[in-house]
Amino acid sequence: RSIVYKEGQQCGECGVVRVARSKHCWECGRCVERFDHHCMWVNNDIGRDNMVIFVAFLSLKLFICAYGAHLTFSSIPSHACSYSEHLCAPHLSNFHIFTSIFTGTFSYIDPQTKQHTIARLARTQNTLNSFFHTPTGLATLTVLIGCILFSVLIALLLFSTLVGVLLNETAYESYKRAKLRAQGARNIYYTTIVGNIKDALCPCLRRGAKSSD
């Protein structure tokens, strides 16, 4: 039960001799070496030959979404200035302006009393509705929320993928091992952190080392 797939077995669907850690993908109709999962976002199987590409793909997507959220968040002050001159102060941070738009209030240091003062935005009693009910404000809020949500989802997927790389265990092997935990299933492919990374992301190096031996 320690090995999910035994080497030398013939696939009952495509007839090929399956190597250890391979699995037949029903969506693609083929056996995949070191099968991890079928990704519906790229419409392809993630396995031995494209795991490093998949990790790079997720990293790039995470950077794009996070940078998009940063750009969208940074664009809010320029739009907010048209609603109140108090929000154009250079010392106000983007987060400060963003919360001011939601609450309809802003805080500042009174130049005469040198005290921290909280005041209501003068132009409207409901700055949130005024700003985010405009086409520009609604688009800004939609893009910002979308970028944040996608960043979180992609970060979670990337994290779980990297954990599998460090443990030298595919997502499907982890799923099967969890089901067979009561029968003493364990991950026998774990060697060292460096060895696991080589085996997961650079299998050609590990295979070449074995052939030279």
Tab-separated table of C-alpha atoms in Angstrom:
chain	number	residue	atom	x	y	z
A	1	ARG	CA	0.000	0.000	0.000
A	2	SER	CA	3.029	2.293	0.088
A	3	ILE	CA	3.080	2.538	-3.714
A	4	VAL	CA	-0.026	3.902	-5.370
A	5	TYR	CA	0.925	2.543	-8.813
A	6	LYS	CA	2.981	-0.602	-9.364
A	7	GLU	CA	5.401	-0.503	-12.258
A	8	GLY	CA	4.734	-2.837	-15.171
A	9	GLN	CA	0.943	-2.846	-15.015
A	10	GLN	CA	-0.899	-2.480	-18.324
A	11	CYS	CA	-3.489	0.246	-18.643
A	12	GLY	CA	-6.936	-1.198	-19.266
A	13	GLU	CA	-7.991	1.870	-21.264
A	14	CYS	CA	-5.134	2.744	-23.650
A	15	GLY	CA	-3.174	-0.529	-23.419
A	16	VAL	CA	0.233	0.989	-22.627
A	17	VAL	CA	2.510	-0.410	-19.935
A	18	ARG	CA	2.178	1.971	-17.032
A	19	VAL	CA	5.255	3.008	-15.120
A	20	ALA	CA	5.193	3.724	-11.394
A	21	ARG	CA	3.336	6.909	-10.385
A	22	SER	CA	1.432	7.083	-13.674
A	23	LYS	CA	-2.332	7.316	-14.106
A	24	HIS	CA	-4.830	7.262	-16.930
A	25	CYS	CA	-6.584	10.606	-17.401
A	26	TRP	CA	-10.218	10.214	-18.390
A	27	GLU	CA	-10.498	13.757	-19.724
A	28	CYS	CA	-7.489	13.480	-22.068
A	29	GLY	CA	-7.722	9.742	-22.726
A	30	ARG	CA	-4.066	8.931	-22.076
A	31	CYS	CA	-1.695	7.770	-19.365
A	32	VAL	CA	0.482	10.450	-17.780
A	33	GLU	CA	3.803	9.842	-16.042
A	34	ARG	CA	3.947	11.159	-12.485
A	35	PHE	CA	0.313	12.247	-12.767
A	36	ASP	CA	-0.539	15.140	-10.464
A	37	HIS	CA	-3.975	16.312	-11.609
A	38	HIS	CA	-5.982	17.413	-14.621
A	39	CYS	CA	-6.106	21.204	-14.682
A	40	MET	CA	-9.301	22.543	-16.212
A	41	TRP	CA	-7.839	26.043	-16.473
A	42	VAL	CA	-5.150	24.980	-18.960
A	43	ASN	CA	-7.192	21.981	-20.238
A	44	ASN	CA	-4.236	19.649	-19.829
A	45	ASP	CA	-2.753	17.099	-17.464
A	46	ILE	CA	-0.074	18.176	-15.005
A	47	GLY	CA	2.619	15.553	-14.704
A	48	ARG	CA	6.307	14.765	-15.108
A	49	ASP	CA	6.990	16.801	-18.238
A	50	ASN	CA	5.174	20.036	-17.417
A	51	MET	CA	5.203	20.426	-13.632
A	52	VAL	CA	7.931	23.085	-13.745
A	53	ILE	CA	5.957	24.948	-16.428
A	54	PHE	CA	2.832	24.752	-14.283
A	55	VAL	CA	4.661	26.198	-11.266
A	56	ALA	CA	6.029	29.015	-13.439
A	57	PHE	CA	2.538	29.592	-14.855
A	58	LEU	CA	1.003	29.915	-11.388
A	59	SER	CA	3.811	32.201	-10.223
A	60	LEU	CA	3.331	34.474	-13.231
A	61	LYS	CA	-0.444	34.550	-12.766
A	62	LEU	CA	-0.038	35.378	-9.086
A	63	PHE	CA	2.323	38.236	-9.922
A	64	ILE	CA	-0.059	39.613	-12.568
A	65	CYS	CA	-3.097	39.501	-10.258
A	66	ALA	CA	-1.209	40.957	-7.303
A	67	TYR	CA	0.284	43.704	-9.465
A	68	GLY	CA	-3.150	44.403	-10.964
A	69	ALA	CA	-4.579	44.793	-7.452
A	70	HIS	CA	-1.720	47.141	-6.582
A	71	LEU	CA	-2.269	49.289	-9.686
A	72	THR	CA	-6.026	49.419	-9.131
A	73	PHE	CA	-5.608	50.299	-5.485
A	74	SER	CA	-3.076	52.990	-6.397
A	75	SER	CA	-5.487	54.567	-8.888
A	76	ILE	CA	-8.132	55.272	-6.238
A	77	PRO	CA	-6.552	58.510	-4.884
A	78	SER	CA	-6.658	60.189	-8.297
A	79	HIS	CA	-10.400	59.492	-8.571
A	80	ALA	CA	-11.082	60.342	-4.940
A	81	CYS	CA	-9.616	63.834	-5.308
A	82	SER	CA	-12.592	64.840	-7.426
A	83	TYR	CA	-14.893	64.118	-4.473
A	84	SER	CA	-13.070	66.001	-1.766
A	85	GLU	CA	-10.038	68.253	-1.701
A	86	HIS	CA	-9.161	66.823	1.701
A	87	LEU	CA	-8.342	63.491	0.026
A	88	CYS	CA	-5.716	65.148	-2.181
A	89	ALA	CA	-3.329	65.720	0.708
A	90	PRO	CA	0.072	64.251	-0.202
A	91	HIS	CA	0.622	62.753	3.259
A	92	LEU	CA	-2.439	60.498	3.011
A	93	SER	CA	-1.730	56.882	2.139
A	94	ASN	CA	-3.769	54.900	-0.377
A	95	PHE	CA	-5.232	52.815	2.437
A	96	HIS	CA	-6.216	55.975	4.306
A	97	ILE	CA	-8.003	57.340	1.249
A	98	PHE	CA	-9.679	53.998	0.557
A	99	THR	CA	-11.120	53.788	4.080
A	100	SER	CA	-12.183	57.417	3.876
A	101	ILE	CA	-14.221	56.651	0.765
A	102	PHE	CA	-15.999	53.807	2.547
A	103	THR	CA	-16.634	55.598	5.822
A	104	GLY	CA	-17.291	59.073	4.447
A	105	THR	CA	-14.846	60.544	6.959
A	106	PHE	CA	-11.197	61.457	6.952
A	107	SER	CA	-8.649	62.150	9.657
A	108	TYR	CA	-5.990	64.835	9.607
A	109	ILE	CA	-3.683	66.845	11.843
A	110	ASP	CA	-5.084	70.268	12.515
A	111	PRO	CA	-2.288	72.744	11.643
A	112	GLN	CA	-3.370	75.146	14.420
A	113	THR	CA	-4.062	72.821	17.330
A	114	LYS	CA	-1.645	70.061	16.156
A	115	GLN	CA	-4.289	67.542	17.172
A	116	HIS	CA	-5.610	64.532	15.302
A	117	THR	CA	-9.077	65.426	13.994
A	118	ILE	CA	-11.750	63.304	12.313
A	119	ALA	CA	-14.141	65.116	9.984
A	120	ARG	CA	-16.847	64.158	7.517
A	121	LEU	CA	-16.262	64.576	3.819
A	122	ALA	CA	-17.978	67.784	2.810
A	123	ARG	CA	-19.259	66.961	-0.662
A	124	THR	CA	-21.569	64.067	0.226
A	125	GLN	CA	-22.887	62.175	3.223
A	126	ASN	CA	-22.489	58.876	1.381
A	127	THR	CA	-19.166	58.931	-0.399
A	128	LEU	CA	-19.251	55.190	-0.985
A	129	ASN	CA	-22.396	55.370	-3.109
A	130	SER	CA	-21.234	58.508	-4.868
A	131	PHE	CA	-17.874	57.092	-5.907
A	132	PHE	CA	-18.571	53.426	-6.518
A	133	HIS	CA	-21.883	54.007	-8.280
A	134	THR	CA	-20.107	55.841	-11.071
A	135	PRO	CA	-18.839	53.780	-14.029
A	136	THR	CA	-15.239	54.505	-13.085
A	137	GLY	CA	-15.731	53.710	-9.412
A	138	LEU	CA	-17.709	50.537	-10.107
A	139	ALA	CA	-15.087	49.314	-12.560
A	140	THR	CA	-12.327	50.112	-10.070
A	141	LEU	CA	-14.035	48.204	-7.279
A	142	THR	CA	-14.831	45.219	-9.532
A	143	VAL	CA	-11.276	44.928	-10.822
A	144	LEU	CA	-9.823	45.341	-7.330
A	145	ILE	CA	-12.031	42.642	-5.789
A	146	GLY	CA	-11.420	40.338	-8.755
A	147	CYS	CA	-7.646	40.732	-8.546
A	148	ILE	CA	-7.640	40.123	-4.796
A	149	LEU	CA	-9.828	37.017	-5.028
A	150	PHE	CA	-7.815	35.531	-7.885
A	151	SER	CA	-4.579	36.329	-6.060
A	152	VAL	CA	-5.781	34.423	-2.990
A	153	LEU	CA	-7.000	31.427	-5.012
A	154	ILE	CA	-3.837	31.217	-7.100
A	155	ALA	CA	-1.656	31.638	-4.011
A	156	LEU	CA	-3.419	28.710	-2.324
A	157	LEU	CA	-3.025	26.531	-5.415
A	158	LEU	CA	0.631	27.488	-5.770
A	159	PHE	CA	1.234	26.799	-2.089
A	160	SER	CA	-0.306	23.325	-2.270
A	161	THR	CA	1.677	22.579	-5.438
A	162	LEU	CA	4.960	23.650	-3.853
A	163	VAL	CA	4.219	21.577	-0.754
A	164	GLY	CA	3.782	18.570	-3.040
A	165	VAL	CA	7.080	19.387	-4.738
A	166	LEU	CA	8.935	19.634	-1.419
A	167	LEU	CA	7.404	16.342	-0.237
A	168	ASN	CA	7.840	14.646	-3.639
A	169	GLU	CA	4.182	13.673	-3.615
A	170	THR	CA	1.632	14.378	-6.327
A	171	ALA	CA	-1.843	15.671	-5.575
A	172	TYR	CA	-3.399	12.361	-6.589
A	173	GLU	CA	-0.941	10.361	-4.483
A	174	SER	CA	-1.786	12.563	-1.497
A	175	TYR	CA	-5.484	11.944	-2.106
A	176	LYS	CA	-5.008	8.161	-2.389
A	177	ARG	CA	-2.685	8.014	0.629
A	178	ALA	CA	-5.274	9.846	2.737
A	179	LYS	CA	-7.842	7.196	1.818
A	180	LEU	CA	-5.397	4.372	2.652
A	181	ARG	CA	-3.988	5.959	5.807
A	182	ALA	CA	-5.629	3.333	8.015
A	183	GLN	CA	-3.799	0.625	6.061
A	184	GLY	CA	-0.394	2.152	6.723
A	185	ALA	CA	0.084	3.981	3.432
A	186	ARG	CA	3.094	6.285	3.388
A	187	ASN	CA	5.091	8.361	0.948
A	188	ILE	CA	8.137	6.275	-0.043
A	189	TYR	CA	9.387	8.764	-2.644
A	190	TYR	CA	10.574	11.345	-0.110
A	191	THR	CA	14.380	11.593	-0.080
A	192	THR	CA	15.747	15.053	0.699
A	193	ILE	CA	14.426	18.532	-0.024
A	194	VAL	CA	16.911	19.001	-2.868
A	195	GLY	CA	16.258	15.500	-4.170
A	196	ASN	CA	12.499	16.032	-4.040
A	197	ILE	CA	12.755	19.273	-6.001
A	198	LYS	CA	14.943	17.610	-8.625
A	199	ASP	CA	12.578	14.686	-8.945
A	200	ALA	CA	9.490	16.893	-9.236
A	201	LEU	CA	10.755	19.782	-11.350
A	202	CYS	CA	13.797	18.283	-13.095
A	203	PRO	CA	12.995	14.590	-13.610
A	204	CYS	CA	15.334	14.434	-16.616
A	205	LEU	CA	18.308	15.035	-14.299
A	206	ARG	CA	17.259	12.258	-11.933
A	207	ARG	CA	16.583	9.899	-14.852
A	208	GLY	CA	19.942	10.723	-16.433
A	209	ALA	CA	21.729	10.051	-13.142
A	210	LYS	CA	20.043	6.652	-12.848
A	211	SER	CA	20.925	5.689	-16.433
A	212	SER	CA	24.573	6.639	-15.921
A	213	ASP	CA	24.734	4.439	-12.834
